[in-house]
Coordinates of C-alpha atoms and ligand atoms in Angstrom, one line a residue:
X1 CA 22.0 32.4 -39.3
X2 CA 22.9 35.9 -40.6
X3 CA 21.8 39.2 -39.0
X4 CA 19.9 42.0 -40.6
X5 CA 19.3 45.6 -39.7
X6 CA 17.2 48.5 -41.1
X7 CA 16.6 52.1 -40.3
X8 CA 14.4 54.9 -41.6
X9 CA 14.9 58.5 -40.4
X10 CA 17.1 61.6 -40.4
X11 CA 20.0 60.4 -38.2
X12 CA 23.3 59.1 -39.5
X13 CA 22.0 55.9 -41.0
X14 CA 25.4 54.6 -42.1
X15 CA 26.6 54.6 -38.4
X16 CA 23.3 53.1 -37.2
X17 CA 23.5 50.3 -39.7
X18 CA 27.1 49.5 -39.1
X19 CA 26.8 49.7 -35.3
X20 CA 23.8 47.4 -35.5
X21 CA 25.7 44.9 -37.6
X22 CA 28.6 44.9 -35.2
X23 CA 26.1 43.8 -32.5
X24 CA 24.9 41.0 -34.8
X25 CA 28.3 39.9 -36.2
X26 CA 28.2 36.8 -33.9
X27 CA 25.4 35.5 -36.2
X28 CA 27.7 35.3 -39.1
X29 CA 30.8 37.0 -40.4
X30 CA 31.5 35.7 -43.9
X31 CA 30.6 39.0 -45.4
X32 CA 28.5 42.2 -44.7
X33 CA 26.8 44.9 -46.7
X34 CA 24.6 47.9 -46.5
X35 CA 22.3 49.8 -49.0
X36 CA 21.1 53.3 -48.3
X37 CA 18.6 55.4 -50.3
X38 CA 19.1 59.1 -49.9
X39 CA 17.1 61.3 -52.2
X40 CA 17.2 59.6 -55.5
X41 CA 20.3 57.7 -55.1
X42 CA 21.1 54.3 -53.8
X43 CA 24.5 53.7 -52.3
X44 CA 25.5 50.1 -51.7
X45 CA 28.6 48.7 -50.2
X46 CA 29.7 45.1 -49.6
X47 CA 32.8 43.4 -48.2
X48 CA 33.9 39.9 -47.5
X49 CA 35.1 38.8 -44.0
X50 CA 34.5 40.7 -40.8
X51 CA 32.6 44.0 -40.5
X52 CA 35.9 46.0 -40.2
X53 CA 36.3 45.5 -44.0
X54 CA 32.9 47.1 -44.6
X55 CA 33.8 49.9 -42.2
X56 CA 36.9 50.6 -44.3
X57 CA 34.9 50.6 -47.6
X58 CA 32.3 53.0 -46.3
X59 CA 34.7 55.4 -44.5
X60 CA 34.1 58.2 -47.0
X61 CA 30.4 57.7 -47.3
X62 CA 28.3 60.2 -45.6
X63 CA 24.6 60.0 -44.6
X64 CA 23.4 63.4 -43.3
X65 CA 19.8 63.7 -44.4
X66 CA 16.7 61.6 -44.4
X67 CA 17.4 58.1 -45.7
X68 CA 16.2 54.6 -45.6
X69 CA 18.8 51.9 -45.1
X70 CA 19.2 48.1 -44.8
X71 CA 22.2 46.0 -43.8
X72 CA 23.2 42.4 -43.5
X73 CA 26.0 40.2 -41.9
X74 CA 26.2 36.8 -43.6
X75 CA 26.8 33.2 -42.7
X76 CA 26.9 31.6 -46.1
X77 CA 24.3 28.9 -47.0
X78 CA 23.8 29.2 -50.8
X79 CA 26.9 30.2 -52.5
X80 CA 30.5 30.9 -51.3
X81 CA 31.4 33.7 -49.0
X82 CA 32.2 36.1 -51.8
X83 CA 31.4 39.8 -52.3
X84 CA 28.9 39.0 -55.1
X85 CA 27.1 36.6 -52.7
X86 CA 27.0 39.2 -50.0
X87 CA 23.7 41.0 -49.2
X88 CA 22.1 43.4 -49.9
X89 CA 21.1 41.9 -53.3
X90 CA 20.1 44.3 -56.0
X91 CA 17.4 44.4 -58.7
X92 CA 17.2 47.3 -61.2
X93 CA 15.8 49.7 -58.6
X94 CA 15.5 47.8 -55.3
X95 CA 17.6 46.1 -52.7
X96 CA 16.9 43.3 -50.3
X97 CA 18.5 41.7 -47.2
X98 CA 17.3 38.3 -46.0
X99 CA 18.0 35.8 -43.1
X100 CA 16.8 32.2 -43.6
X101 CA 16.4 30.0 -46.6
X102 CA 14.1 30.3 -49.6
X103 CA 13.4 26.6 -50.3
X104 CA 11.7 27.1 -53.7
X105 CA 14.3 29.6 -55.0
X106 CA 15.5 27.2 -57.8
X107 CA 12.0 27.1 -59.4
X108 CA 11.6 30.9 -59.1
X109 CA 15.0 31.5 -60.5
X110 CA 14.4 29.2 -63.5
X111 CA 11.3 31.2 -64.4
X112 CA 13.1 34.5 -63.9
X113 CA 16.0 33.4 -66.1
X114 CA 13.5 32.4 -68.8
X115 CA 12.1 35.9 -68.5
X116 CA 15.7 37.2 -69.2
X117 CA 16.6 38.3 -65.7
X118 CA 20.3 38.4 -65.1
X119 CA 21.5 37.0 -61.8
X120 CA 24.7 38.1 -60.2
X121 CA 25.0 35.7 -57.2
X122 CA 24.5 32.1 -56.4
X123 CA 22.2 32.9 -53.5
X124 CA 18.6 31.9 -52.8
X125 CA 18.0 35.6 -51.6
X126 CA 18.6 37.2 -55.0
X127 CA 15.3 35.7 -56.4
X128 CA 13.4 37.9 -53.9
X129 CA 14.4 41.2 -55.3
X130 CA 13.9 40.1 -58.9
X131 CA 10.5 38.4 -58.1
X132 CA 9.5 41.7 -56.5
X133 CA 10.4 43.7 -59.5
X134 CA 8.7 41.3 -61.8
X135 CA 5.5 41.6 -59.7
X136 CA 5.9 45.3 -59.6
X137 CA 5.2 45.6 -63.3
X138 CA 1.7 44.1 -62.9
X139 CA 0.8 45.5 -59.4
X140 CA -1.0 48.7 -58.5
X141 CA 1.5 49.5 -55.8
X142 CA 4.9 48.4 -54.5
X143 CA 3.3 47.0 -51.4
X144 CA 1.0 44.8 -53.4
X145 CA 4.0 43.6 -55.4
X146 CA 5.8 42.9 -52.1
X147 CA 2.8 41.0 -50.7
X148 CA 2.5 38.8 -53.8
X149 CA 6.2 38.1 -53.6
X150 CA 6.1 37.0 -50.1
X151 CA 3.1 34.7 -50.9
X152 CA 5.3 33.1 -53.6
X153 CA 8.2 32.3 -51.2
X154 CA 8.5 29.0 -49.4
X155 CA 10.9 28.6 -46.5
X156 CA 12.2 30.6 -43.6
X157 CA 12.9 34.3 -43.9
X158 CA 13.2 37.7 -42.2
X159 CA 13.3 40.1 -45.1
X160 CA 13.8 43.9 -45.5
X161 CA 13.3 45.4 -48.9
X162 CA 13.7 49.0 -50.2
X163 CA 12.8 50.3 -53.7
X164 CA 13.4 53.6 -55.5
X165 CA 9.7 54.1 -56.3
X166 CA 8.9 54.3 -52.6
X167 CA 11.7 56.6 -51.2
X168 CA 10.3 56.7 -47.7
X169 CA 9.4 53.1 -47.1
X170 CA 10.9 49.9 -45.8
X171 CA 9.0 46.7 -46.6
X172 CA 9.4 43.8 -44.2
X173 CA 8.3 40.1 -43.8
X174 CA 9.1 37.5 -41.2
X175 CA 8.6 33.8 -41.2
X176 CA 10.7 31.4 -39.2
X177 CA 13.7 33.7 -38.8
X178 CA 13.8 36.3 -36.0
X179 CA 13.1 40.0 -36.6
X180 CA 11.9 42.8 -34.5
X181 CA 11.3 46.6 -34.8
X182 CA 11.8 49.5 -32.5
X183 CA 10.7 53.1 -32.5
X184 CA 12.8 55.9 -31.0
X185 CA 11.6 59.2 -29.4
X186 CA 11.5 60.9 -32.8
X187 CA 9.2 58.2 -34.2
X188 CA 12.0 56.8 -36.4
X189 CA 12.0 53.1 -37.0
X190 CA 14.7 50.5 -36.6
X191 CA 14.8 46.8 -37.5
X192 CA 17.1 44.1 -36.3
X193 CA 17.4 40.3 -35.9
X194 CA 17.8 40.7 -32.1
X195 CA 17.3 43.4 -29.6
X196 CA 20.9 44.4 -28.9
X197 CA 21.4 46.7 -31.9
X198 CA 18.4 48.7 -30.7
X199 CA 19.6 49.3 -27.2
X200 CA 20.4 52.9 -26.8
X201 CA 18.1 53.9 -29.7
X202 CA 14.7 52.6 -28.8
X203 CA 12.9 52.1 -25.6
X204 CA 10.0 50.1 -27.1
X205 CA 10.2 47.2 -29.4
X206 CA 7.7 44.9 -31.3
X207 CA 8.6 41.3 -32.0
X208 CA 7.1 40.1 -35.3
X209 CA 5.2 36.9 -35.4
X210 CA 5.7 34.3 -38.1
X211 CA 3.7 35.4 -41.1
X212 CA 3.8 39.1 -40.4
X213 CA 4.5 41.4 -43.2
X214 CA 4.0 45.1 -43.9
X215 CA 5.8 48.4 -44.3
X216 CA 7.1 51.4 -42.4
X217 CA 7.5 55.0 -43.5
X218 CA 8.0 58.2 -41.4
X219 CA 4.3 58.4 -40.7
X220 CA 3.1 54.8 -41.0
X221 CA 3.6 51.4 -39.4
X222 CA 1.4 48.8 -41.1
X223 CA 1.5 45.2 -40.1
X224 CA -0.5 42.3 -41.5
X225 CA -0.7 38.9 -40.1
X226 CA -0.4 35.6 -41.9
X227 CA -4.1 35.7 -42.5
X228 CA -3.8 39.1 -44.2
X229 CA -5.5 40.9 -41.3
X230 CA -4.1 44.2 -40.3
X231 CA -2.8 44.2 -36.7
X232 CA -1.5 46.6 -34.1
X233 CA 2.1 46.3 -33.0
X234 CA 2.6 45.0 -29.4
X235 CA 5.4 47.1 -27.9
X236 CA 7.5 45.9 -25.0
X237 CA 10.1 47.7 -23.0
X238 CA 13.7 47.2 -24.1
X239 CA 16.5 46.9 -21.6
X240 CA 18.9 49.8 -21.5
X241 CA 21.8 47.8 -20.2
X242 CA 24.4 47.6 -23.0
X243 CA 27.3 47.4 -20.6
X244 CA 26.6 43.7 -20.1
X245 CA 27.3 43.2 -23.7
X246 CA 30.8 44.6 -23.5
X247 CA 34.0 42.7 -22.8
X248 CA 34.8 44.3 -19.5
X249 CA 38.6 44.0 -19.9
X250 CA 38.6 40.3 -20.7
X251 CA 40.5 39.3 -23.8
X252 CA 37.4 37.5 -25.3
X253 CA 33.7 37.4 -24.7
X254 CA 34.1 33.7 -24.0
X255 CA 36.6 34.4 -21.3
X256 CA 34.3 37.0 -19.7
X257 CA 31.4 34.6 -20.0
X258 CA 33.4 31.8 -18.2
X259 CA 34.1 34.2 -15.4
X260 CA 30.4 35.4 -15.3
X261 CA 29.2 31.9 -14.6
X262 CA 29.2 32.5 -10.8
X263 CA 26.9 35.5 -11.2
X264 CA 24.5 34.1 -13.8
X265 CA 24.0 30.8 -11.9
X266 CA 23.2 32.9 -8.9
X267 CA 20.5 34.6 -11.0
X268 CA 19.3 31.2 -12.3
X269 CA 18.8 30.1 -8.7
X270 CA 17.1 33.4 -7.6
X271 CA 13.6 32.8 -6.2
X272 CA 13.7 29.2 -7.3
X273 CA 14.8 27.5 -4.0
X274 CA 13.3 27.3 -0.6
X275 CA 14.9 25.3 2.2
X276 CA 13.0 22.2 1.2
X277 CA 11.7 22.5 -2.3
X278 CA 12.4 23.8 -5.9
X279 CA 10.0 26.4 -7.1
X280 CA 9.3 27.2 -10.8
X281 CA 6.7 29.9 -10.7
X282 CA 6.6 30.1 -14.4
X283 CA 5.2 26.5 -14.9
X284 CA 2.1 24.8 -13.6
X285 CA 2.7 21.5 -11.9
X286 CA -0.3 20.2 -14.0
X287 CA 2.1 20.2 -17.0
X288 CA 3.4 16.9 -15.6
X289 CA -0.1 15.4 -15.1
X290 CA -0.4 12.1 -17.0
X291 CA 3.3 12.3 -18.0
X292 CA 5.2 9.0 -17.9
X293 CA 8.1 9.9 -20.0
X294 CA 10.3 12.9 -20.9
X295 CA 11.8 13.3 -24.3
X296 CA 14.6 15.8 -24.6
X297 CA 15.7 17.3 -27.9
X298 CA 18.4 19.8 -28.8
X299 CA 21.6 20.5 -30.8
X300 CA 25.3 21.0 -29.8
X301 CA 26.0 22.2 -26.4
X302 CA 22.4 22.2 -25.4
X303 CA 22.3 18.5 -26.4
X304 CA 25.1 17.9 -24.0
X305 CA 23.3 19.6 -21.1
X306 CA 20.2 17.7 -21.9
X307 CA 22.2 14.5 -21.9
X308 CA 23.3 15.3 -18.3
X309 CA 19.6 15.7 -17.5
X310 CA 18.8 12.1 -18.6
X311 CA 21.0 10.9 -15.7
X312 CA 19.5 13.2 -13.2
X313 CA 15.9 12.7 -14.2
X314 CA 16.1 8.9 -14.0
X315 CA 18.2 8.9 -10.9
X316 CA 16.3 11.5 -8.8
X317 CA 12.9 11.9 -10.4
X318 CA 12.5 8.3 -11.5
X319 CA 11.0 9.4 -14.7
X320 CA 11.8 7.6 -17.9
X321 CA 13.9 10.0 -20.0
X322 CA 15.3 9.8 -23.5
X323 CA 17.1 12.2 -25.6
X324 CA 17.6 12.9 -29.3
X325 CA 19.7 15.1 -31.5
X326 CA 17.1 17.4 -33.1
X327 CA 18.4 17.1 -36.7
X328 CA 18.0 13.2 -36.5
X329 CA 14.7 13.3 -34.7
X330 CA 13.1 15.5 -37.5
X331 CA 13.3 12.9 -40.2
X332 CA 13.2 9.5 -38.6
X333 CA 9.4 9.3 -38.3
X334 CA 9.4 9.1 -34.5
X335 CA 6.6 7.6 -32.4
X336 CA 5.2 10.3 -30.2
X337 CA 2.9 9.2 -27.3
X338 CA 0.8 11.7 -25.5
X339 CA 2.1 10.7 -22.1
X340 CA 5.5 12.1 -23.1
X341 CA 6.5 15.6 -22.2
X342 CA 8.6 17.0 -25.0
X343 CA 11.3 19.3 -23.8
X344 CA 13.5 21.3 -26.1
X345 CA 16.7 23.0 -24.9
X346 CA 18.2 26.0 -26.6
X347 CA 20.4 28.9 -25.7
X348 CA 19.0 31.1 -28.6
X349 CA 15.6 29.6 -28.9
X350 CA 16.0 30.0 -32.7
X351 CA 17.9 26.9 -33.7
X352 CA 16.1 25.7 -36.8
X353 CA 16.3 21.9 -36.2
X354 CA 15.2 22.2 -32.6
X355 CA 12.4 24.6 -33.4
X356 CA 11.2 22.2 -36.0
X357 CA 11.0 19.2 -33.5
X358 CA 9.1 21.5 -31.1
X359 CA 6.6 22.1 -34.0
X360 CA 6.4 18.3 -34.7
X361 CA 5.7 17.6 -31.0
X362 CA 3.0 20.3 -30.8
X363 CA 1.4 18.9 -34.0
X364 CA 1.3 15.4 -32.5
X365 CA -0.5 16.9 -29.5
X366 CA 2.3 16.5 -27.0
X367 CA 2.7 18.8 -24.0
X368 CA 5.9 20.9 -24.6
X369 CA 8.4 22.7 -22.5
X370 CA 11.4 24.8 -23.5
X371 CA 14.5 25.5 -21.5
X372 CA 15.8 28.6 -23.1
X373 CA 18.0 31.6 -22.5
X374 CA 16.3 34.2 -24.8
X375 CA 12.9 35.4 -23.8
X376 CA 10.5 36.0 -26.7
X377 CA 12.5 33.8 -29.0
X378 CA 10.6 31.5 -31.4
X379 CA 10.7 28.5 -29.1
X380 CA 9.6 30.4 -26.1
X381 CA 6.7 31.7 -27.9
X382 CA 5.7 28.3 -29.3
X383 CA 6.1 26.0 -26.3
X384 CA 3.3 25.4 -23.8
X385 CA 5.7 26.3 -21.0
X386 CA 9.1 27.8 -20.6
X387 CA 11.9 27.9 -18.0
X388 CA 14.4 30.7 -18.7
X389 CA 18.0 29.9 -17.9
X390 CA 18.9 33.6 -17.2
X391 CA 22.5 33.4 -18.5
X392 CA 22.3 36.9 -20.0
X393 CA 23.5 37.7 -23.5
X394 CA 26.0 35.1 -24.6
X395 CA 28.2 36.5 -27.4
X396 CA 31.0 33.9 -27.7
X397 CA 30.1 31.4 -30.4
X398 CA 31.4 28.7 -28.1
X399 CA 28.7 28.4 -25.5
X400 CA 29.8 28.3 -21.8
X401 CA 27.5 30.1 -19.4
X402 CA 24.4 29.0 -21.3
X403 CA 25.5 25.4 -20.7
X404 CA 26.2 26.1 -17.0
X405 CA 22.8 27.5 -16.5
X406 CA 21.0 24.8 -18.4
X407 CA 22.6 22.1 -16.2
X408 CA 21.6 24.1 -13.1
X409 CA 18.1 24.3 -14.3
X410 CA 18.1 20.5 -15.0
X411 CA 19.5 19.7 -11.6
X412 CA 16.7 21.8 -10.0
X413 CA 14.1 20.3 -12.3
X414 CA 15.1 16.8 -11.3
X415 CA 14.2 17.7 -7.7
X416 CA 11.1 19.5 -8.6
X417 CA 9.9 16.4 -10.4
X418 CA 11.2 14.2 -7.5
X419 CA 8.9 16.1 -5.2
X420 CA 5.9 15.8 -7.6
X421 CA 6.5 12.1 -8.2
X422 CA 7.4 11.4 -4.6
X423 CA 10.5 9.6 -5.7
X424 CA 12.9 11.0 -3.1
X425 CA 12.6 11.5 0.6
X426 CA 12.1 15.1 1.8
X427 CA 15.4 15.1 3.7
X428 CA 17.3 13.9 0.5
X429 CA 15.7 16.8 -1.5
X430 CA 16.7 19.2 1.2
X431 CA 20.3 17.9 1.0
X432 CA 20.4 18.3 -2.7
X433 CA 19.0 21.8 -2.5
X434 CA 21.8 22.8 -0.1
X435 CA 24.3 21.4 -2.7
X436 CA 22.7 23.4 -5.5
X437 CA 23.3 26.5 -3.5
X438 CA 27.0 25.8 -3.7
X439 CA 27.2 25.7 -7.5
X440 CA 28.1 29.5 -7.8
X441 CA 31.1 28.9 -5.5
X442 CA 32.2 25.8 -7.5
X443 CA 32.3 27.8 -10.8
X444 CA 34.5 30.6 -9.5
X445 CA 37.7 30.9 -11.4
X446 CA 40.7 31.4 -9.2
X447 CA 43.8 33.2 -10.5
X448 CA 46.0 30.2 -9.5
X449 CA 43.8 27.7 -11.4
X450 CA 43.6 29.9 -14.5
X451 CA 47.4 30.5 -14.5
X452 CA 48.1 26.8 -14.0
X453 CA 45.9 25.9 -17.0
X454 CA 47.4 28.6 -19.1
X455 CA 51.0 27.4 -18.4
X456 CA 50.0 23.8 -19.1
X457 CA 48.2 24.5 -22.3
X458 CA 51.5 24.9 -24.1
X459 CA 52.0 21.2 -24.0
X460 CA 48.8 20.5 -25.8
X461 CA 49.1 22.3 -29.1
X462 CA 50.0 19.4 -31.3
X463 CA 49.5 15.6 -31.2
X464 CA 47.1 13.6 -33.3
X465 CA 44.0 14.2 -31.3
X466 CA 42.3 14.6 -27.9
X467 CA 40.0 12.2 -26.1
X468 CA 38.0 13.7 -23.3
X469 CA 36.7 10.7 -21.3
X470 CA 34.3 10.4 -18.4
X471 CA 31.6 8.2 -16.9
X472 CA 28.0 9.0 -15.9
X473 CA 27.3 12.8 -16.1
X474 CA 31.0 13.3 -16.8
X475 CA 30.5 11.6 -20.2
X476 CA 28.3 14.5 -21.4
X477 CA 30.8 16.8 -19.9
X478 CA 33.5 15.0 -21.8
X479 CA 31.5 15.5 -25.0
X480 CA 31.1 19.2 -24.1
X481 CA 34.9 19.6 -23.3
X482 CA 35.7 18.0 -26.7
X483 CA 33.2 20.3 -28.5
X484 CA 34.6 23.4 -26.9
X485 CA 38.2 22.4 -27.9
X486 CA 37.4 21.6 -31.5
X487 CA 35.2 24.6 -32.0
X488 CA 37.9 27.2 -31.1
X489 CA 41.2 25.4 -31.5
X490 CA 40.4 23.5 -34.7
X491 CA 42.3 20.5 -33.1
X492 CA 40.6 17.1 -33.4
X493 CA 38.8 16.1 -30.2
X494 CA 36.3 13.5 -29.2
X495 CA 34.2 12.9 -26.1
X496 CA 33.9 9.3 -25.1
X497 CA 32.6 7.2 -22.2
X498 CA 35.6 6.0 -20.3
X499 CA 34.5 2.5 -20.3
X500 CA 34.1 2.4 -24.1
X501 CA 37.8 3.2 -24.9
X502 CA 38.8 -0.4 -24.8
X503 CA 36.2 -1.2 -27.4
X504 CA 38.2 0.4 -30.2
X505 CA 39.6 3.9 -29.6
X506 CA 42.4 2.5 -27.4
X507 CA 44.0 1.3 -30.6
X508 CA 45.0 5.0 -31.1
X509 CA 46.9 5.2 -27.8
X510 CA 50.5 6.5 -28.1
X511 CA 52.3 9.5 -26.6
X512 CA 50.7 11.8 -29.2
X513 CA 47.2 10.9 -28.1
X514 CA 46.1 13.4 -25.4
X515 CA 43.6 12.0 -23.0
X516 CA 41.7 14.5 -20.8
X517 CA 40.4 12.3 -18.1
X518 CA 37.6 13.4 -15.9
X519 CA 38.1 11.7 -12.5
X520 CA 35.6 12.8 -9.9
X521 CA 36.0 11.5 -6.3
X522 CA 32.3 10.9 -5.9
X523 CA 31.2 9.0 -9.0
X524 CA 32.6 5.7 -10.1
X525 CA 36.2 6.9 -9.2
X526 CA 37.8 3.4 -9.1
X527 CA 36.2 2.3 -12.4
X528 CA 37.1 5.6 -14.2
X529 CA 40.7 5.3 -12.9
X530 CA 41.1 1.8 -14.2
X531 CA 40.0 3.0 -17.7
X532 CA 42.6 5.7 -17.6
X533 CA 45.3 3.3 -16.3
X534 CA 44.6 1.1 -19.4
X535 CA 45.4 4.2 -21.6
X536 CA 48.4 5.1 -19.5
X537 CA 49.8 1.6 -19.8
X538 CA 49.7 2.1 -23.6
X539 CA 51.7 5.3 -23.3
X540 CA 48.9 7.8 -24.1
X541 CA 49.6 11.2 -22.6
X542 CA 47.2 11.7 -19.7
X543 CA 45.9 15.0 -18.4
X544 CA 43.7 14.2 -15.4
X545 CA 41.2 16.6 -13.9
X546 CA 40.5 15.4 -10.4
X547 CA 40.4 16.4 -6.8
X548 CA 42.7 13.4 -6.0
X549 CA 46.3 12.8 -6.8
X550 CA 46.8 10.3 -9.6
X551 CA 50.3 8.9 -10.2
X552 CA 49.6 7.6 -13.7
X553 CA 48.8 11.1 -15.1
X554 CA 51.4 13.1 -17.0
X555 CA 49.6 16.3 -15.9
X556 CA 47.0 16.9 -13.2
X557 CA 44.7 19.9 -13.1
X558 CA 43.4 19.7 -9.5
X559 CA 39.9 20.8 -8.6
X560 CA 38.6 21.5 -5.1
X561 CA 37.4 18.5 -3.0
X562 CA 33.6 18.7 -3.1
X563 CA 30.7 17.1 -1.1
X564 CA 29.0 15.7 -4.2
X565 CA 29.7 14.6 -7.8
X566 CA 27.5 17.3 -9.3
X567 CA 29.7 20.0 -7.7
X568 CA 32.7 18.2 -9.1
X569 CA 30.9 18.4 -12.4
X570 CA 30.7 22.2 -12.3
X571 CA 34.3 22.5 -11.1
X572 CA 35.5 20.4 -14.0
X573 CA 33.3 22.2 -16.5
X574 CA 35.2 25.4 -15.8
X575 CA 38.6 23.6 -16.2
X576 CA 37.7 22.2 -19.6
X577 CA 36.4 25.6 -20.8
X578 CA 39.5 27.4 -19.7
X579 CA 41.8 24.7 -21.2
X580 CA 40.1 25.1 -24.6
X581 CA 40.3 28.9 -24.3
X582 CA 44.0 28.9 -23.5
X583 CA 45.0 26.4 -26.2
X584 CA 43.0 28.4 -28.7
X585 CA 44.6 31.7 -27.7
X586 CA 48.1 30.1 -27.9
X587 CA 47.2 28.9 -31.4
X588 CA 46.3 32.5 -32.3
X589 CA 42.7 31.8 -33.1
X590 CA 39.8 34.2 -32.9
X591 CA 38.1 32.7 -29.9
X592 CA 34.8 34.5 -30.2
X593 CA 34.3 34.0 -33.9
X594 CA 35.8 30.7 -34.8
X595 CA 36.0 29.9 -38.4
X596 CA 33.0 28.3 -40.2
X597 CA 30.7 28.8 -37.2
X598 CA 27.9 31.1 -36.3
X599 CA 26.2 31.7 -33.0
X600 CA 22.7 31.0 -34.0
X601 CA 22.0 28.2 -36.5
X602 CA 18.7 29.2 -37.9
X603 CA 19.0 27.0 -41.0
X604 CA 18.8 23.2 -40.9
Ligands
LIG1 O1 21.0 28.1 -29.4 P1 21.1 26.6 -29.2 O2 21.5 26.2 -27.8 O3 19.9 26.0 -29.7 O4 22.3 26.2 -30.1 C1 22.7 24.9 -30.3 C2 24.1 24.8 -30.9 O5 24.1 25.3 -32.2 C3 25.2 25.4 -30.0 O6 25.1 24.8 -28.7 C4 26.5 25.2 -30.6 O7 26.9 23.8 -30.6 C5 27.6 26.0 -29.9 N1 28.5 26.6 -30.8 C6 28.3 25.2 -28.9 O8 29.4 26.0 -28.3

């Protein structure tokens, strides 16, 4: 949660910080702020709401000489999204920005209050700057004070701190929240929570490890590890392709990302399919030696893709598979056996709850695998093995292409395992591989289909709720459809197994209850149809998504007839995504930045 940026050099630091924050706005947009030290003077600006408000406030502020600057875009955790709670937080002579949570802030704050320190905000972050200034009084240098401060903090953080006594220095520390640093051709240094703000400025970047801290100045770059040993940065090349992060003429990033699914799934398949087998060069097959069970763990949309995997792994690979919501798994004292492969699934690779379950599994000595979209993310660096989903940068807060590529990876993985475990005949695996090659075509959006859904969406803007229902893998898809709709339309929606409706929810049936019924031809069609008929008989409004005509539906969104239920899955996935998108647009919502949400949930 939250995005931070930093810069030290002679260029226009205001522009660099604001542009960087723009790239990170998806991480939180409750408020934003910057602090810049030029010569002897600090200038600090804060504004609630989106970055445009900060742009407006800083329009007359000029940075035309050497300066050091830090910036922040916030997703509120401690304290309301007010200007006082916005970062950077100030002490008497210093400013700090922070992403994460300081768990022992209350204790530190109590002591600081007893010392007579005056707090302006309700945040956990503000203690950092005051604690630093307290330590400064008894330290031989600002860096020593910073180091002591970091040692006193418990929790997760990425921190940048600047202070008047060191006019050419930015202090940094990272533990559990993402942060990286880049250097440009003039040896000027940049910090950010992810690499996109640095594209166009830096060609080489260093990802900090948990426990790293240090400082940069025009001539120095000093990094210490958690064990207080000085270390060299490890620079990797940064992509120069910023174009992919633009909207390309689509109204919203989410829309663009739905349309991109054809291309990114093609990328996901690249080099991973031969005629008769699935190849994952990035993992050793020995990862599965001695494994009798797979445990999947994730949050949100990634949980839904993983739920789909439970059907595929048991059906095709014949491997016992279970799944858990990460935030539940963390605290229920689970039994972890060493013959279980622990698999976490995450678009960002930074989700705090999922990351924590990975740490638990590692601690318990389990083999671990991450299915992730962001290379070098915390989960990728921690897990024993990694399969990247190759969806590219996903900017829409409502995940679409990440989900599509995750399910694609899981379908491939079920066949990879089927071969390893000899649970499927060779010819059957070949047939499945041929089907997988058809996924990119199944997710192509036709103008006619989009137009049809757009027109239909006007009938679904009210009512007292939506039920997305499906059976088998269409149940996780129903959950995902409902999540998409509620995230961006703010309408109440639930995903339910079709067969469960008569065990309670059918009591809600009336014309104002909208049922989005997933009716694939090739998986339990007759059974799913009867469940929908039961709802139709009670006058619920039915919108069926199916390749087949269905006379009990009020509306039908047709999909192409496919050879297999998994291809129907992908066809329907696109329909539920576009339906949510169009309903949300009609309601006038900000599709890419829905209220109360953030792209990356790096707090529990
Ligand atoms: O980055 P992750 O896949 O770990 O994120 C998990 C969830 O926070 C995420 O899927 C969230 O539910 C999305 N907003 C769904 O659209």
